[in-house]
Amino acid sequence: MGMSDMKAVRHRYKQRYNFAASEVVGAFDELKSLDWSLEIASLSDVEMSKRWIGAVDPNGVARLPPNGGWDWVKLYNGYLKNPSAFVCAIKSEGKLCALIGGGVSDSKVVTKLHYLESAPYDTALSGYALDISVTYVVTVANAMGSEYTAIYEPNSKVREIAINDYGFSEDNLFGTRKDFALYLPMSRI
């Protein structure tokens, strides 16, 4: 694939990702009074997350993988190399509240959430990052015609919420081990 072809592919994905973000912001009626956004992350967004590494959140959890503390700059740079990958920033009044990273499989069968990290301090969107992230990934999956939405390597808290509140299951699809990913068939939405 030539450079101009890669730019065209990236542009098409970015358009769909931005459209999905706009739909998600409009879908949260309870947040309409807030000045918040969901957008493709910038380098400055991910650089702000460096201060999250090792921090202890209000629940007493240290921000170290798998509970956050990821190197978002490295993840972001990987995103730039893969047109079907995304890193999005969730912000309130222009301040970073959370980052999410994921992408669409080559065959577009699965749209996946790989990483989710909320700020390790209270924000106007505290408690909404997972809802916003799942809604975003499902919206992207719908736009791409994916058959499944997946959450890869969720920590125990995300696993419990995704299964109990969103209907994800621990199916062993596509050769993944049972505890690696959670799947939600788009046919159930």
PDB file of C-alpha atoms in Angstrom:
ATOM      1  CA  MET A   1       0.000   0.000   0.000  1.00  0.00           C
ATOM      2  CA  GLY A   2       1.430   3.364  -1.045  1.00  0.00           C
ATOM      3  CA  MET A   3       1.690   6.393   1.210  1.00  0.00           C
ATOM      4  CA  SER A   4      -1.271   8.153  -0.432  1.00  0.00           C
ATOM      5  CA  ASP A   5      -3.367   4.972  -0.076  1.00  0.00           C
ATOM      6  CA  MET A   6      -2.454   4.781   3.627  1.00  0.00           C
ATOM      7  CA  LYS A   7      -3.467   8.429   4.110  1.00  0.00           C
ATOM      8  CA  ALA A   8      -6.807   7.760   2.406  1.00  0.00           C
ATOM      9  CA  VAL A   9      -7.459   4.722   4.618  1.00  0.00           C
ATOM     10  CA  ARG A  10      -6.498   6.670   7.761  1.00  0.00           C
ATOM     11  CA  HIS A  11      -8.803   9.514   6.657  1.00  0.00           C
ATOM     12  CA  ARG A  12     -11.775   7.147   6.205  1.00  0.00           C
ATOM     13  CA  TYR A  13     -11.253   5.557   9.619  1.00  0.00           C
ATOM     14  CA  LYS A  14     -10.770   8.936  11.274  1.00  0.00           C
ATOM     15  CA  GLN A  15     -14.036  10.201   9.750  1.00  0.00           C
ATOM     16  CA  ARG A  16     -15.908   7.199  11.162  1.00  0.00           C
ATOM     17  CA  TYR A  17     -14.213   7.549  14.554  1.00  0.00           C
ATOM     18  CA  ASN A  18     -15.070  11.251  14.753  1.00  0.00           C
ATOM     19  CA  PHE A  19     -18.668  10.602  13.695  1.00  0.00           C
ATOM     20  CA  ALA A  20     -19.014   7.886  16.366  1.00  0.00           C
ATOM     21  CA  ALA A  21     -17.566  10.253  18.987  1.00  0.00           C
ATOM     22  CA  SER A  22     -20.111  12.912  18.066  1.00  0.00           C
ATOM     23  CA  GLU A  23     -22.959  10.389  18.337  1.00  0.00           C
ATOM     24  CA  VAL A  24     -21.746   9.205  21.751  1.00  0.00           C
ATOM     25  CA  VAL A  25     -21.555  12.741  23.163  1.00  0.00           C
ATOM     26  CA  GLY A  26     -25.130  13.304  22.020  1.00  0.00           C
ATOM     27  CA  ALA A  27     -26.302  10.027  23.556  1.00  0.00           C
ATOM     28  CA  PHE A  28     -25.544  10.927  27.179  1.00  0.00           C
ATOM     29  CA  ASP A  29     -28.530  13.066  28.191  1.00  0.00           C
ATOM     30  CA  GLU A  30     -27.418  13.133  31.826  1.00  0.00           C
ATOM     31  CA  LEU A  31     -24.164  14.874  30.779  1.00  0.00           C
ATOM     32  CA  LYS A  32     -25.745  17.544  28.548  1.00  0.00           C
ATOM     33  CA  SER A  33     -25.227  20.231  31.212  1.00  0.00           C
ATOM     34  CA  LEU A  34     -21.453  19.584  31.145  1.00  0.00           C
ATOM     35  CA  ASP A  35     -18.963  20.951  28.644  1.00  0.00           C
ATOM     36  CA  TRP A  36     -17.423  17.608  27.684  1.00  0.00           C
ATOM     37  CA  SER A  37     -15.988  15.965  24.603  1.00  0.00           C
ATOM     38  CA  LEU A  38     -14.837  12.668  23.160  1.00  0.00           C
ATOM     39  CA  GLU A  39     -12.267  13.098  20.424  1.00  0.00           C
ATOM     40  CA  ILE A  40      -9.285  11.535  18.727  1.00  0.00           C
ATOM     41  CA  ALA A  41      -6.445  12.130  21.190  1.00  0.00           C
ATOM     42  CA  SER A  42      -3.596  14.488  20.422  1.00  0.00           C
ATOM     43  CA  LEU A  43       0.007  13.996  21.439  1.00  0.00           C
ATOM     44  CA  SER A  44      -0.451  16.618  24.182  1.00  0.00           C
ATOM     45  CA  ASP A  45      -3.423  14.628  25.557  1.00  0.00           C
ATOM     46  CA  VAL A  46      -1.388  11.456  25.894  1.00  0.00           C
ATOM     47  CA  GLU A  47       1.621  13.326  27.283  1.00  0.00           C
ATOM     48  CA  MET A  48      -0.616  14.653  30.083  1.00  0.00           C
ATOM     49  CA  SER A  49      -1.267  11.058  31.127  1.00  0.00           C
ATOM     50  CA  LYS A  50       2.403  10.547  32.099  1.00  0.00           C
ATOM     51  CA  ARG A  51       1.581  11.954  35.525  1.00  0.00           C
ATOM     52  CA  TRP A  52      -0.971   9.166  36.015  1.00  0.00           C
ATOM     53  CA  ILE A  53       1.698   6.436  36.040  1.00  0.00           C
ATOM     54  CA  GLY A  54       2.079   5.111  39.586  1.00  0.00           C
ATOM     55  CA  ALA A  55      -0.449   7.556  41.038  1.00  0.00           C
ATOM     56  CA  VAL A  56      -2.957   6.217  43.564  1.00  0.00           C
ATOM     57  CA  ASP A  57      -6.593   6.856  42.674  1.00  0.00           C
ATOM     58  CA  PRO A  58      -9.406   7.719  45.154  1.00  0.00           C
ATOM     59  CA  ASN A  59     -10.132   3.976  45.534  1.00  0.00           C
ATOM     60  CA  GLY A  60      -6.580   3.328  46.716  1.00  0.00           C
ATOM     61  CA  VAL A  61      -5.537   1.564  43.498  1.00  0.00           C
ATOM     62  CA  ALA A  62      -2.025   2.287  42.212  1.00  0.00           C
ATOM     63  CA  ARG A  63      -2.006   3.149  38.522  1.00  0.00           C
ATOM     64  CA  LEU A  64       0.152   0.324  37.307  1.00  0.00           C
ATOM     65  CA  PRO A  65      -0.904  -2.183  34.599  1.00  0.00           C
ATOM     66  CA  PRO A  66      -3.495  -3.783  34.463  1.00  0.00           C
ATOM     67  CA  ASN A  67      -5.109  -0.988  36.487  1.00  0.00           C
ATOM     68  CA  GLY A  68      -3.884   1.865  34.317  1.00  0.00           C
ATOM     69  CA  GLY A  69      -0.506   3.549  34.302  1.00  0.00           C
ATOM     70  CA  TRP A  70       0.147   2.558  30.706  1.00  0.00           C
ATOM     71  CA  ASP A  71       2.638   4.336  28.478  1.00  0.00           C
ATOM     72  CA  TRP A  72       0.043   6.203  26.431  1.00  0.00           C
ATOM     73  CA  VAL A  73       2.689   7.981  24.352  1.00  0.00           C
ATOM     74  CA  LYS A  74       3.942   4.594  23.138  1.00  0.00           C
ATOM     75  CA  LEU A  75       0.365   3.412  22.517  1.00  0.00           C
ATOM     76  CA  TYR A  76      -0.393   6.624  20.638  1.00  0.00           C
ATOM     77  CA  ASN A  77       2.677   6.250  18.439  1.00  0.00           C
ATOM     78  CA  GLY A  78       1.516   2.712  17.600  1.00  0.00           C
ATOM     79  CA  TYR A  79      -1.893   4.136  16.748  1.00  0.00           C
ATOM     80  CA  LEU A  80      -0.287   6.445  14.200  1.00  0.00           C
ATOM     81  CA  LYS A  81       1.149   3.415  12.385  1.00  0.00           C
ATOM     82  CA  ASN A  82      -2.164   1.534  12.207  1.00  0.00           C
ATOM     83  CA  PRO A  83      -5.067   3.311  10.461  1.00  0.00           C
ATOM     84  CA  SER A  84      -7.665   1.028  12.064  1.00  0.00           C
ATOM     85  CA  ALA A  85      -6.490   1.783  15.619  1.00  0.00           C
ATOM     86  CA  PHE A  86      -7.701   4.666  17.764  1.00  0.00           C
ATOM     87  CA  VAL A  87      -6.731   6.526  20.907  1.00  0.00           C
ATOM     88  CA  CYS A  88      -9.451   8.879  22.122  1.00  0.00           C
ATOM     89  CA  ALA A  89      -9.497  11.484  24.851  1.00  0.00           C
ATOM     90  CA  ILE A  90     -12.487  12.078  27.091  1.00  0.00           C
ATOM     91  CA  LYS A  91     -12.388  15.654  28.378  1.00  0.00           C
ATOM     92  CA  SER A  92     -14.442  17.985  30.517  1.00  0.00           C
ATOM     93  CA  GLU A  93     -13.974  21.728  30.052  1.00  0.00           C
ATOM     94  CA  GLY A  94     -10.867  20.918  28.016  1.00  0.00           C
ATOM     95  CA  LYS A  95      -9.253  18.913  30.836  1.00  0.00           C
ATOM     96  CA  LEU A  96      -8.295  15.283  30.259  1.00  0.00           C
ATOM     97  CA  CYS A  97     -10.537  12.880  32.200  1.00  0.00           C
ATOM     98  CA  ALA A  98      -9.785   9.561  30.478  1.00  0.00           C
ATOM     99  CA  LEU A  99      -8.099   7.892  27.530  1.00  0.00           C
ATOM    100  CA  ILE A 100      -9.294   4.889  25.549  1.00  0.00           C
ATOM    101  CA  GLY A 101      -7.462   2.842  22.975  1.00  0.00           C
ATOM    102  CA  GLY A 102      -8.654   0.176  20.615  1.00  0.00           C
ATOM    103  CA  GLY A 103      -9.299  -0.560  17.001  1.00  0.00           C
ATOM    104  CA  VAL A 104     -11.018  -2.593  14.350  1.00  0.00           C
ATOM    105  CA  SER A 105      -9.731  -5.998  13.259  1.00  0.00           C
ATOM    106  CA  ASP A 106      -8.376  -6.332   9.717  1.00  0.00           C
ATOM    107  CA  SER A 107     -11.501  -8.217   8.680  1.00  0.00           C
ATOM    108  CA  LYS A 108     -13.696  -5.687  10.566  1.00  0.00           C
ATOM    109  CA  VAL A 109     -15.355  -8.626  12.355  1.00  0.00           C
ATOM    110  CA  VAL A 110     -14.359  -7.286  15.794  1.00  0.00           C
ATOM    111  CA  THR A 111     -14.156  -3.754  17.127  1.00  0.00           C
ATOM    112  CA  LYS A 112     -12.129  -3.883  20.303  1.00  0.00           C
ATOM    113  CA  LEU A 113     -11.292  -1.868  23.367  1.00  0.00           C
ATOM    114  CA  HIS A 114      -7.722  -2.551  24.439  1.00  0.00           C
ATOM    115  CA  TYR A 115      -7.057   0.171  26.990  1.00  0.00           C
ATOM    116  CA  LEU A 116      -9.114   2.423  29.222  1.00  0.00           C
ATOM    117  CA  GLU A 117      -7.744   4.703  31.873  1.00  0.00           C
ATOM    118  CA  SER A 118      -9.488   7.404  33.873  1.00  0.00           C
ATOM    119  CA  ALA A 119      -7.664  10.204  35.604  1.00  0.00           C
ATOM    120  CA  PRO A 120      -6.538   9.075  39.080  1.00  0.00           C
ATOM    121  CA  TYR A 121      -8.346  12.051  40.630  1.00  0.00           C
ATOM    122  CA  ASP A 122     -11.969  13.173  40.628  1.00  0.00           C
ATOM    123  CA  THR A 123     -13.232  14.863  37.476  1.00  0.00           C
ATOM    124  CA  ALA A 124     -16.643  15.955  36.248  1.00  0.00           C
ATOM    125  CA  LEU A 125     -16.777  12.641  34.326  1.00  0.00           C
ATOM    126  CA  SER A 126     -15.613  10.346  37.123  1.00  0.00           C
ATOM    127  CA  GLY A 127     -17.702   7.206  36.974  1.00  0.00           C
ATOM    128  CA  TYR A 128     -18.590   7.661  33.281  1.00  0.00           C
ATOM    129  CA  ALA A 129     -15.393   6.543  31.521  1.00  0.00           C
ATOM    130  CA  LEU A 130     -16.429   2.903  31.127  1.00  0.00           C
ATOM    131  CA  ASP A 131     -19.966   3.809  29.969  1.00  0.00           C
ATOM    132  CA  ILE A 132     -18.597   6.292  27.442  1.00  0.00           C
ATOM    133  CA  SER A 133     -15.925   3.840  26.263  1.00  0.00           C
ATOM    134  CA  VAL A 134     -18.276   0.897  25.775  1.00  0.00           C
ATOM    135  CA  THR A 135     -20.823   3.128  24.033  1.00  0.00           C
ATOM    136  CA  TYR A 136     -18.062   4.428  21.752  1.00  0.00           C
ATOM    137  CA  VAL A 137     -16.738   0.978  20.841  1.00  0.00           C
ATOM    138  CA  VAL A 138     -20.264  -0.301  20.147  1.00  0.00           C
ATOM    139  CA  THR A 139     -20.993   2.786  18.018  1.00  0.00           C
ATOM    140  CA  VAL A 140     -17.774   2.265  16.025  1.00  0.00           C
ATOM    141  CA  ALA A 141     -18.598  -1.452  15.643  1.00  0.00           C
ATOM    142  CA  ASN A 142     -22.002  -0.548  14.262  1.00  0.00           C
ATOM    143  CA  ALA A 143     -20.483   1.965  11.815  1.00  0.00           C
ATOM    144  CA  MET A 144     -17.919  -0.582  10.634  1.00  0.00           C
ATOM    145  CA  GLY A 145     -20.390  -3.444  10.336  1.00  0.00           C
ATOM    146  CA  SER A 146     -18.495  -5.495  12.924  1.00  0.00           C
ATOM    147  CA  GLU A 147     -20.121  -8.661  14.229  1.00  0.00           C
ATOM    148  CA  TYR A 148     -18.628  -8.312  17.728  1.00  0.00           C
ATOM    149  CA  THR A 149     -17.457  -5.742  20.198  1.00  0.00           C
ATOM    150  CA  ALA A 150     -14.662  -6.920  22.474  1.00  0.00           C
ATOM    151  CA  ILE A 151     -12.874  -5.785  25.593  1.00  0.00           C
ATOM    152  CA  TYR A 152      -9.357  -7.227  25.676  1.00  0.00           C
ATOM    153  CA  GLU A 153      -7.644  -8.075  28.956  1.00  0.00           C
ATOM    154  CA  PRO A 154     -10.085  -6.313  31.281  1.00  0.00           C
ATOM    155  CA  ASN A 155      -9.115  -6.025  34.924  1.00  0.00           C
ATOM    156  CA  SER A 156     -11.433  -7.717  37.404  1.00  0.00           C
ATOM    157  CA  LYS A 157     -13.585  -4.611  38.022  1.00  0.00           C
ATOM    158  CA  VAL A 158     -14.147  -3.944  34.300  1.00  0.00           C
ATOM    159  CA  ARG A 159     -14.773  -7.670  33.704  1.00  0.00           C
ATOM    160  CA  GLU A 160     -17.512  -7.763  36.336  1.00  0.00           C
ATOM    161  CA  ILE A 161     -19.242  -4.593  35.090  1.00  0.00           C
ATOM    162  CA  ALA A 162     -18.982  -5.592  31.414  1.00  0.00           C
ATOM    163  CA  ILE A 163     -20.570  -8.980  32.081  1.00  0.00           C
ATOM    164  CA  ASN A 164     -23.229  -7.886  34.569  1.00  0.00           C
ATOM    165  CA  ASP A 165     -24.203  -4.478  33.171  1.00  0.00           C
ATOM    166  CA  TYR A 166     -23.466  -4.645  29.447  1.00  0.00           C
ATOM    167  CA  GLY A 167     -24.002  -8.314  28.596  1.00  0.00           C
ATOM    168  CA  PHE A 168     -20.474  -9.200  27.484  1.00  0.00           C
ATOM    169  CA  SER A 169     -19.555 -12.866  27.773  1.00  0.00           C
ATOM    170  CA  GLU A 170     -16.366 -14.845  28.242  1.00  0.00           C
ATOM    171  CA  ASP A 171     -16.715 -16.794  25.007  1.00  0.00           C
ATOM    172  CA  ASN A 172     -13.562 -18.308  23.573  1.00  0.00           C
ATOM    173  CA  LEU A 173     -13.833 -16.753  20.127  1.00  0.00           C
ATOM    174  CA  PHE A 174     -11.143 -16.409  17.487  1.00  0.00           C
ATOM    175  CA  GLY A 175      -8.671 -18.560  19.426  1.00  0.00           C
ATOM    176  CA  THR A 176      -8.457 -16.255  22.439  1.00  0.00           C
ATOM    177  CA  ARG A 177      -8.238 -17.878  25.840  1.00  0.00           C
ATOM    178  CA  LYS A 178     -11.322 -17.547  28.018  1.00  0.00           C
ATOM    179  CA  ASP A 179      -9.906 -14.946  30.410  1.00  0.00           C
ATOM    180  CA  PHE A 180      -8.295 -12.813  27.655  1.00  0.00           C
ATOM    181  CA  ALA A 181     -11.310 -11.129  26.101  1.00  0.00           C
ATOM    182  CA  LEU A 182     -14.981 -10.439  26.619  1.00  0.00           C
ATOM    183  CA  TYR A 183     -17.281 -10.372  23.590  1.00  0.00           C
ATOM    184  CA  LEU A 184     -20.628  -8.774  22.874  1.00  0.00           C
ATOM    185  CA  PRO A 185     -22.359  -9.898  19.651  1.00  0.00           C
ATOM    186  CA  MET A 186     -23.680  -6.853  17.801  1.00  0.00           C
ATOM    187  CA  SER A 187     -26.797  -8.893  16.977  1.00  0.00           C
ATOM    188  CA  ARG A 188     -27.807  -8.526  20.651  1.00  0.00           C
ATOM    189  CA  ILE A 189     -27.796  -4.723  20.524  1.00  0.00           C
TER     190      ILE A 189
END
